[in-house]
Coordinates of C-alpha atoms in Angstrom, one line a residue:
M27 CA 35.7 1.8 15.8
D28 CA 35.2 4.7 13.4
L29 CA 32.5 4.4 10.7
L30 CA 34.9 5.8 8.2
P31 CA 38.6 5.9 9.2
G32 CA 39.9 9.5 9.4
L33 CA 36.5 11.1 9.6
P34 CA 34.5 12.0 12.7
N35 CA 31.5 9.7 13.1
D36 CA 28.9 12.4 12.7
I37 CA 30.4 13.3 9.3
A38 CA 30.7 9.6 8.4
L39 CA 27.0 9.2 9.3
E40 CA 26.1 12.0 7.0
C41 CA 27.8 10.0 4.2
L42 CA 25.9 6.8 5.0
I43 CA 22.4 8.5 5.1
R44 CA 23.1 9.7 1.5
L45 CA 23.4 6.1 0.2
P46 CA 20.7 5.3 -2.5
L47 CA 18.0 2.8 -1.5
H48 CA 19.3 -0.1 -3.6
Q49 CA 22.7 0.1 -1.9
F50 CA 21.4 -0.3 1.7
S51 CA 21.8 -4.1 1.9
K52 CA 25.3 -4.0 0.3
A53 CA 26.5 -1.3 2.7
A54 CA 25.1 -3.2 5.7
S55 CA 27.3 -6.2 4.8
V56 CA 30.5 -4.1 4.8
C57 CA 31.1 -4.3 8.5
T58 CA 29.3 -4.6 11.8
N59 CA 29.3 -0.9 12.6
W60 CA 27.7 0.0 9.3
K61 CA 25.1 -2.7 9.7
T62 CA 24.3 -1.5 13.2
E63 CA 23.9 2.1 12.0
I64 CA 21.9 1.3 8.9
K65 CA 19.5 -1.0 10.7
H66 CA 18.9 1.4 13.6
P67 CA 15.4 3.1 13.5
L68 CA 17.1 6.4 13.8
F69 CA 18.9 5.9 10.5
R70 CA 15.6 6.4 8.5
Q71 CA 14.6 9.2 10.8
R72 CA 17.8 11.1 10.1
R73 CA 17.3 10.5 6.3
K74 CA 13.8 11.9 6.6
E75 CA 14.8 14.9 8.7
S76 CA 17.6 15.7 6.1
G77 CA 15.1 15.5 3.2
L78 CA 16.8 12.4 1.8
T79 CA 14.0 9.8 1.9
R80 CA 12.3 9.2 -1.4
P81 CA 9.1 7.5 -2.3
V82 CA 8.9 4.0 -3.8
F83 CA 5.7 2.1 -4.9
V84 CA 5.3 -1.6 -4.2
L85 CA 2.7 -3.5 -6.2
A86 CA 1.2 -7.0 -5.9
Q87 CA 1.3 -7.6 -9.7
A88 CA 0.7 -10.5 -12.0
M89 CA 3.3 -11.9 -14.3
V90 CA 2.7 -11.3 -17.9
T91 CA 2.7 -13.8 -20.8
T92 CA 2.6 -13.2 -24.6
I93 CA -0.3 -14.7 -26.5
R94 CA 0.3 -15.4 -30.2
K95 CA -2.7 -15.0 -32.4
P96 CA -3.3 -15.7 -36.1
Y97 CA -1.5 -13.6 -38.8
G98 CA 1.5 -13.0 -36.5
I99 CA -0.4 -10.8 -34.1
T100 CA 0.6 -11.0 -30.4
S101 CA -0.9 -9.6 -27.2
L102 CA -0.1 -9.5 -23.6
S103 CA -2.1 -11.3 -20.9
S104 CA -1.8 -11.4 -17.1
T105 CA -1.2 -14.8 -15.5
Q106 CA -2.4 -16.0 -12.1
F107 CA 1.1 -15.8 -10.7
Y108 CA 1.6 -12.6 -8.6
R109 CA 4.8 -11.2 -7.2
L110 CA 5.9 -7.9 -5.7
T111 CA 7.2 -5.3 -8.1
L112 CA 8.7 -1.9 -7.3
Y113 CA 8.5 1.4 -9.1
D114 CA 11.0 4.1 -8.3
P115 CA 9.6 7.4 -9.6
E116 CA 12.9 9.3 -9.1
R117 CA 14.9 6.9 -11.2
G118 CA 12.0 6.0 -13.5
C119 CA 12.7 2.3 -13.1
W120 CA 10.8 -0.9 -12.3
Y121 CA 12.1 -4.1 -10.8
D122 CA 11.0 -7.2 -8.9
L123 CA 11.5 -7.5 -5.1
P124 CA 13.0 -10.9 -4.0
P125 CA 10.3 -13.6 -3.7
I126 CA 9.0 -14.7 -0.4
P127 CA 10.9 -18.0 0.2
E128 CA 7.9 -19.8 1.6
L129 CA 5.5 -18.9 -1.3
I130 CA 6.9 -20.8 -4.3
D131 CA 3.5 -20.5 -6.1
G132 CA 3.5 -16.7 -5.9
L133 CA 1.7 -14.2 -3.6
P134 CA -1.6 -15.1 -2.0
M135 CA -4.6 -13.9 -4.1
F136 CA -6.4 -10.9 -2.6
C137 CA -3.6 -10.3 -0.1
R138 CA -3.0 -6.8 1.3
V139 CA 0.3 -5.0 0.9
V140 CA 1.1 -2.1 3.2
G141 CA 4.2 -0.1 3.9
V142 CA 5.4 0.8 7.4
G143 CA 8.8 2.4 8.2
S144 CA 11.4 0.6 6.1
D145 CA 9.2 -2.5 5.8
V146 CA 6.6 -3.7 3.4
M147 CA 4.1 -6.3 4.7
V148 CA 2.1 -8.9 2.8
I149 CA -0.9 -9.9 4.9
G150 CA -3.5 -12.6 4.4
G151 CA -5.1 -13.6 1.1
C152 CA -5.8 -17.0 -0.4
D153 CA -3.4 -19.7 -1.3
P154 CA -3.1 -19.5 -5.2
V155 CA -3.2 -23.3 -5.5
N156 CA -5.9 -24.6 -3.1
W157 CA -7.6 -21.3 -2.3
R158 CA -7.2 -21.8 1.4
V159 CA -7.7 -18.5 3.3
M160 CA -4.3 -17.6 4.9
D161 CA -3.6 -15.6 8.1
S162 CA 0.1 -15.2 7.3
V163 CA 2.2 -12.1 7.7
F164 CA 5.4 -11.7 5.7
I165 CA 7.7 -8.6 6.1
Y166 CA 10.3 -7.4 3.7
N167 CA 13.0 -5.0 5.0
F168 CA 14.5 -2.6 2.5
V169 CA 17.6 -2.1 4.7
S170 CA 18.6 -5.8 5.0
G171 CA 17.1 -6.8 1.7
S172 CA 15.5 -9.8 3.3
W173 CA 12.2 -11.4 4.3
R174 CA 11.1 -12.4 7.8
R175 CA 7.9 -14.1 9.1
G176 CA 5.6 -12.0 11.4
T177 CA 3.1 -13.4 13.9
D178 CA 0.1 -14.8 12.1
M179 CA -3.0 -12.6 12.1
P180 CA -5.3 -13.9 14.9
G181 CA -9.1 -14.1 15.1
G182 CA -10.0 -16.8 12.5
Q183 CA -10.3 -16.5 8.7
R184 CA -10.6 -13.0 7.3
L185 CA -10.7 -12.0 3.6
F186 CA -11.3 -8.7 1.8
F187 CA -10.5 -6.7 4.8
G188 CA -9.2 -3.1 5.0
C189 CA -5.6 -2.5 5.9
A190 CA -3.6 0.7 6.6
S191 CA -0.5 1.9 8.5
D192 CA 0.7 5.0 10.2
S193 CA 3.9 4.7 8.1
E194 CA 6.0 4.3 11.2
R195 CA 5.1 1.4 13.4
F196 CA 1.4 0.3 13.5
V197 CA -0.9 -1.4 11.1
V198 CA -4.7 -1.7 11.4
V199 CA -6.7 -4.6 9.9
A200 CA -10.5 -4.2 10.0
G201 CA -13.7 -5.7 8.6
G202 CA -13.8 -8.1 5.7
H203 CA -15.6 -11.4 5.9
N204 CA -15.1 -14.8 7.6
D205 CA -15.1 -18.4 6.1
E206 CA -19.0 -18.3 6.1
K207 CA -19.1 -15.1 4.1
N208 CA -20.3 -13.2 7.1
A209 CA -19.1 -9.6 7.2
L210 CA -17.0 -8.6 10.2
R211 CA -17.1 -5.7 12.7
S212 CA -13.8 -6.8 14.4
A213 CA -10.5 -5.0 14.0
L214 CA -6.8 -5.6 15.0
L215 CA -3.8 -3.5 15.6
Y216 CA -0.3 -4.9 14.7
D217 CA 2.8 -3.5 16.3
V218 CA 5.6 -4.1 13.8
A219 CA 8.4 -3.3 16.3
E220 CA 7.1 -5.9 18.9
D221 CA 5.6 -8.3 16.3
E222 CA 2.4 -8.3 18.3
W223 CA -1.3 -8.3 17.5
I224 CA -3.7 -6.4 19.7
T225 CA -7.5 -6.9 19.5
L226 CA -9.4 -3.5 19.2
P227 CA -13.0 -2.8 20.2
E228 CA -15.5 -3.9 17.6
M229 CA -16.8 -1.3 15.2
A230 CA -20.5 -0.3 15.1
F231 CA -21.2 -1.9 11.7
E232 CA -20.1 -4.9 9.7
R233 CA -17.8 -3.7 6.9
D234 CA -16.9 -6.2 4.2
E235 CA -14.7 -4.8 1.4
C236 CA -14.0 -1.6 3.4
K237 CA -11.0 0.6 2.9
C238 CA -8.6 1.7 5.7
A239 CA -6.7 5.0 5.7
F240 CA -4.5 6.8 8.2
H241 CA -5.8 10.3 8.0
R242 CA -4.9 13.2 10.2
G243 CA -3.4 11.0 12.9
E244 CA -6.3 8.6 13.1
F245 CA -7.1 5.2 11.5
H246 CA -10.3 5.4 9.4
V247 CA -12.3 2.4 8.3
I248 CA -14.3 3.6 5.3
G249 CA -17.4 2.2 3.7
G250 CA -17.9 -1.5 3.2
Y251 CA -21.2 -3.4 3.4
P252 CA -23.0 -5.8 5.9
T253 CA -23.7 -9.5 5.4
H254 CA -27.4 -9.0 4.5
A255 CA -26.7 -6.4 1.8
Q256 CA -23.7 -7.6 -0.2
G257 CA -22.4 -5.0 -2.6
Q258 CA -24.5 -2.2 -1.1
F259 CA -21.8 0.0 0.3
H260 CA -22.1 2.2 3.3
R261 CA -21.2 5.9 3.0
S262 CA -20.1 6.1 6.6
A263 CA -16.7 5.6 8.2
E264 CA -15.5 4.7 11.7
V265 CA -12.5 6.5 13.2
F266 CA -10.1 5.0 15.8
N267 CA -7.7 7.1 17.8
S268 CA -5.1 4.9 19.6
D269 CA -3.8 7.8 21.7
T270 CA -7.0 9.0 23.5
S271 CA -10.3 7.2 23.7
R272 CA -9.3 3.9 22.1
Q273 CA -12.9 3.7 20.8
W274 CA -14.5 4.0 17.4
R275 CA -16.2 7.3 16.4
L276 CA -18.9 7.0 13.7
E277 CA -19.0 9.6 10.9
E278 CA -22.3 9.0 9.1
D279 CA -21.9 10.7 5.6
F280 CA -18.2 10.4 5.2
L281 CA -18.2 9.4 1.5
G282 CA -21.2 11.6 0.5
A283 CA -22.5 8.7 -1.6
D284 CA -23.0 4.9 -1.4
T285 CA -19.9 4.0 -3.3
C286 CA -17.0 1.5 -3.3
P287 CA -14.2 3.1 -1.2
Q288 CA -11.3 1.0 -2.5
T289 CA -9.4 3.9 -4.1
C290 CA -9.7 6.3 -1.1
I291 CA -6.2 7.5 0.1
E292 CA -4.7 10.4 2.0
G293 CA -2.5 12.7 0.0
D294 CA 0.6 14.4 1.5
D295 CA -1.5 17.6 1.7
G296 CA -3.6 15.9 4.4
R297 CA -6.6 15.6 2.2
L298 CA -8.5 12.5 1.1
Y299 CA -8.6 11.6 -2.6
M300 CA -10.6 8.9 -4.4
C301 CA -11.9 7.8 -7.8
R302 CA -15.6 8.1 -8.4
D303 CA -17.6 7.8 -11.6
G304 CA -14.5 8.2 -13.7
D305 CA -13.2 11.2 -11.9
V306 CA -10.6 11.8 -9.2
V307 CA -12.2 13.8 -6.3
V308 CA -10.8 15.4 -3.1
K309 CA -12.5 15.9 0.2
I310 CA -12.4 19.6 1.3
N311 CA -14.1 20.1 4.6
D312 CA -17.2 17.8 4.2
T313 CA -17.5 18.1 0.4
W314 CA -16.0 16.0 -2.3
K315 CA -14.8 18.2 -5.2
H316 CA -13.6 17.4 -8.7
V317 CA -9.8 17.2 -9.3
A318 CA -9.4 15.6 -12.7
R319 CA -11.0 13.1 -15.1
L320 CA -9.3 9.7 -15.0
P321 CA -7.5 8.9 -18.3
G322 CA -9.2 6.2 -20.4
G323 CA -6.3 3.9 -19.8
V324 CA -7.2 3.4 -16.1
S325 CA -10.9 4.0 -16.3
N326 CA -11.6 0.5 -15.0
G327 CA -10.5 -0.7 -11.6
A328 CA -8.0 2.0 -10.7
Y329 CA -5.8 2.1 -7.7
L330 CA -4.8 5.4 -6.3
T331 CA -1.8 6.5 -4.2
A332 CA 0.0 9.8 -3.5
W333 CA 3.4 11.3 -3.0
Q334 CA 5.0 14.7 -3.1
G335 CA 1.9 16.5 -4.3
K336 CA 1.3 14.0 -7.0
L337 CA -1.2 11.2 -7.6
L338 CA -0.5 7.8 -9.1
A339 CA -3.4 6.0 -10.7
V340 CA -3.0 2.3 -11.7
G341 CA -5.6 0.4 -13.6
N342 CA -6.8 -0.7 -17.0
S343 CA -9.4 0.3 -19.6
I344 CA -12.6 -1.5 -20.1
L345 CA -11.3 -3.1 -23.3
D346 CA -7.8 -4.1 -22.1
E347 CA -6.7 -6.3 -19.2
I348 CA -3.2 -4.9 -19.2
H349 CA -2.6 -2.4 -16.5
S350 CA -1.1 1.1 -17.0
S351 CA 0.1 3.8 -14.6
Y352 CA -0.5 7.5 -14.9
E353 CA 0.9 10.4 -12.8
L354 CA -0.9 13.7 -12.0
D355 CA 0.4 16.8 -10.4
A356 CA -2.5 17.4 -7.9
N357 CA -1.0 20.8 -6.8
S358 CA -1.0 22.2 -10.3
E359 CA -3.0 25.4 -10.5
S360 CA -4.1 24.6 -14.0
K361 CA -7.9 24.2 -14.3
E362 CA -7.5 21.2 -16.7
K363 CA -4.9 19.0 -15.0
T364 CA -3.0 16.6 -17.3
W365 CA -2.1 13.0 -16.7
R366 CA 1.3 11.7 -17.8
K367 CA 1.5 8.0 -18.7
L368 CA 4.5 6.2 -17.1
D369 CA 6.7 4.1 -19.3
A370 CA 6.8 0.5 -18.0
P371 CA 8.4 -2.5 -19.6
N372 CA 5.9 -5.2 -20.7
E373 CA 6.6 -7.4 -17.7
Y374 CA 5.3 -4.7 -15.4
C375 CA 2.0 -4.3 -17.1
G376 CA 0.3 -7.2 -15.4
H377 CA -2.9 -7.0 -13.3
V378 CA -2.4 -5.2 -9.9
Q379 CA -4.3 -6.4 -6.9
S380 CA -2.7 -4.1 -4.2
V381 CA -0.4 -1.1 -4.1
C382 CA 1.3 0.9 -1.4
C383 CA 3.8 3.8 -1.1
L384 CA 6.8 4.0 1.3
E385 CA 9.2 6.9 2.1
I386 CA 12.6 5.3 2.5

């Protein structure tokens, strides 16, 4: 059958790939042919090759409640109920993703959220009611607009681990600590297409609270600390190349300082960025250089992510638990780069525990 009666299928497909993101699931329900085309992996590839994909940010974010104080004063406060929210920078809008059917009490605390292809994954964390460490994997597909359950993460309890994807098919989980608070050297690779976990060789060092990033075609596990030195972060990183040696390569002075690596991300210029001592810095060759001072509104506990030459910082000030988001043009030639605060409704100002960016 023709995709669109009266039009050649190649022209009809050009029409379908131009659908906006929020119309995918509706279009897929029109007929079997449209559903087959839209769900096929080549659909996203065609959108990408035509320059039609656009970034969206997914946040594990707390619900917000209003606290009434004396003299009619009110303030906002984050609750302990977390859900997935989405920010669309092109449309400037925020909205909630559908809740995970199995998790009526909200997202797991300290879970990891990672984007891969047209999916966003919620991995691990703690049950928000009984604090049991979870090994669950939940996957939301933006095309179908629905959740599915992935194979549970193997290898025993793991919390505060690093997690990153190659944005296409594979996700690496590394480090963290087990149920006895012992830091881990183990690492896993998840194949989203096959719903399969693969055990990787162990890293050289234990790395609790490490950060993972996919940088220049290789998975990097950055920083972290060992069991005997909690909170004393490594400055080293270990690099895994799944195409060649399938072994870890140690890079001793990767961070240039003993610092928490949680904000370290790759920009779309192929460089690594992170927050350090109130600044955003970029790694050029082997040196970290100043980019911009963080705005006061996100000076405490910022998350950093990147898209289309821009940086998004999410966090809060020392005096305010409500989270704000700021955008910076990292490619600007101006010596003093300027942050722009994003407008967000009050319900999207709750505490953020994880954030990722997808191109869909």
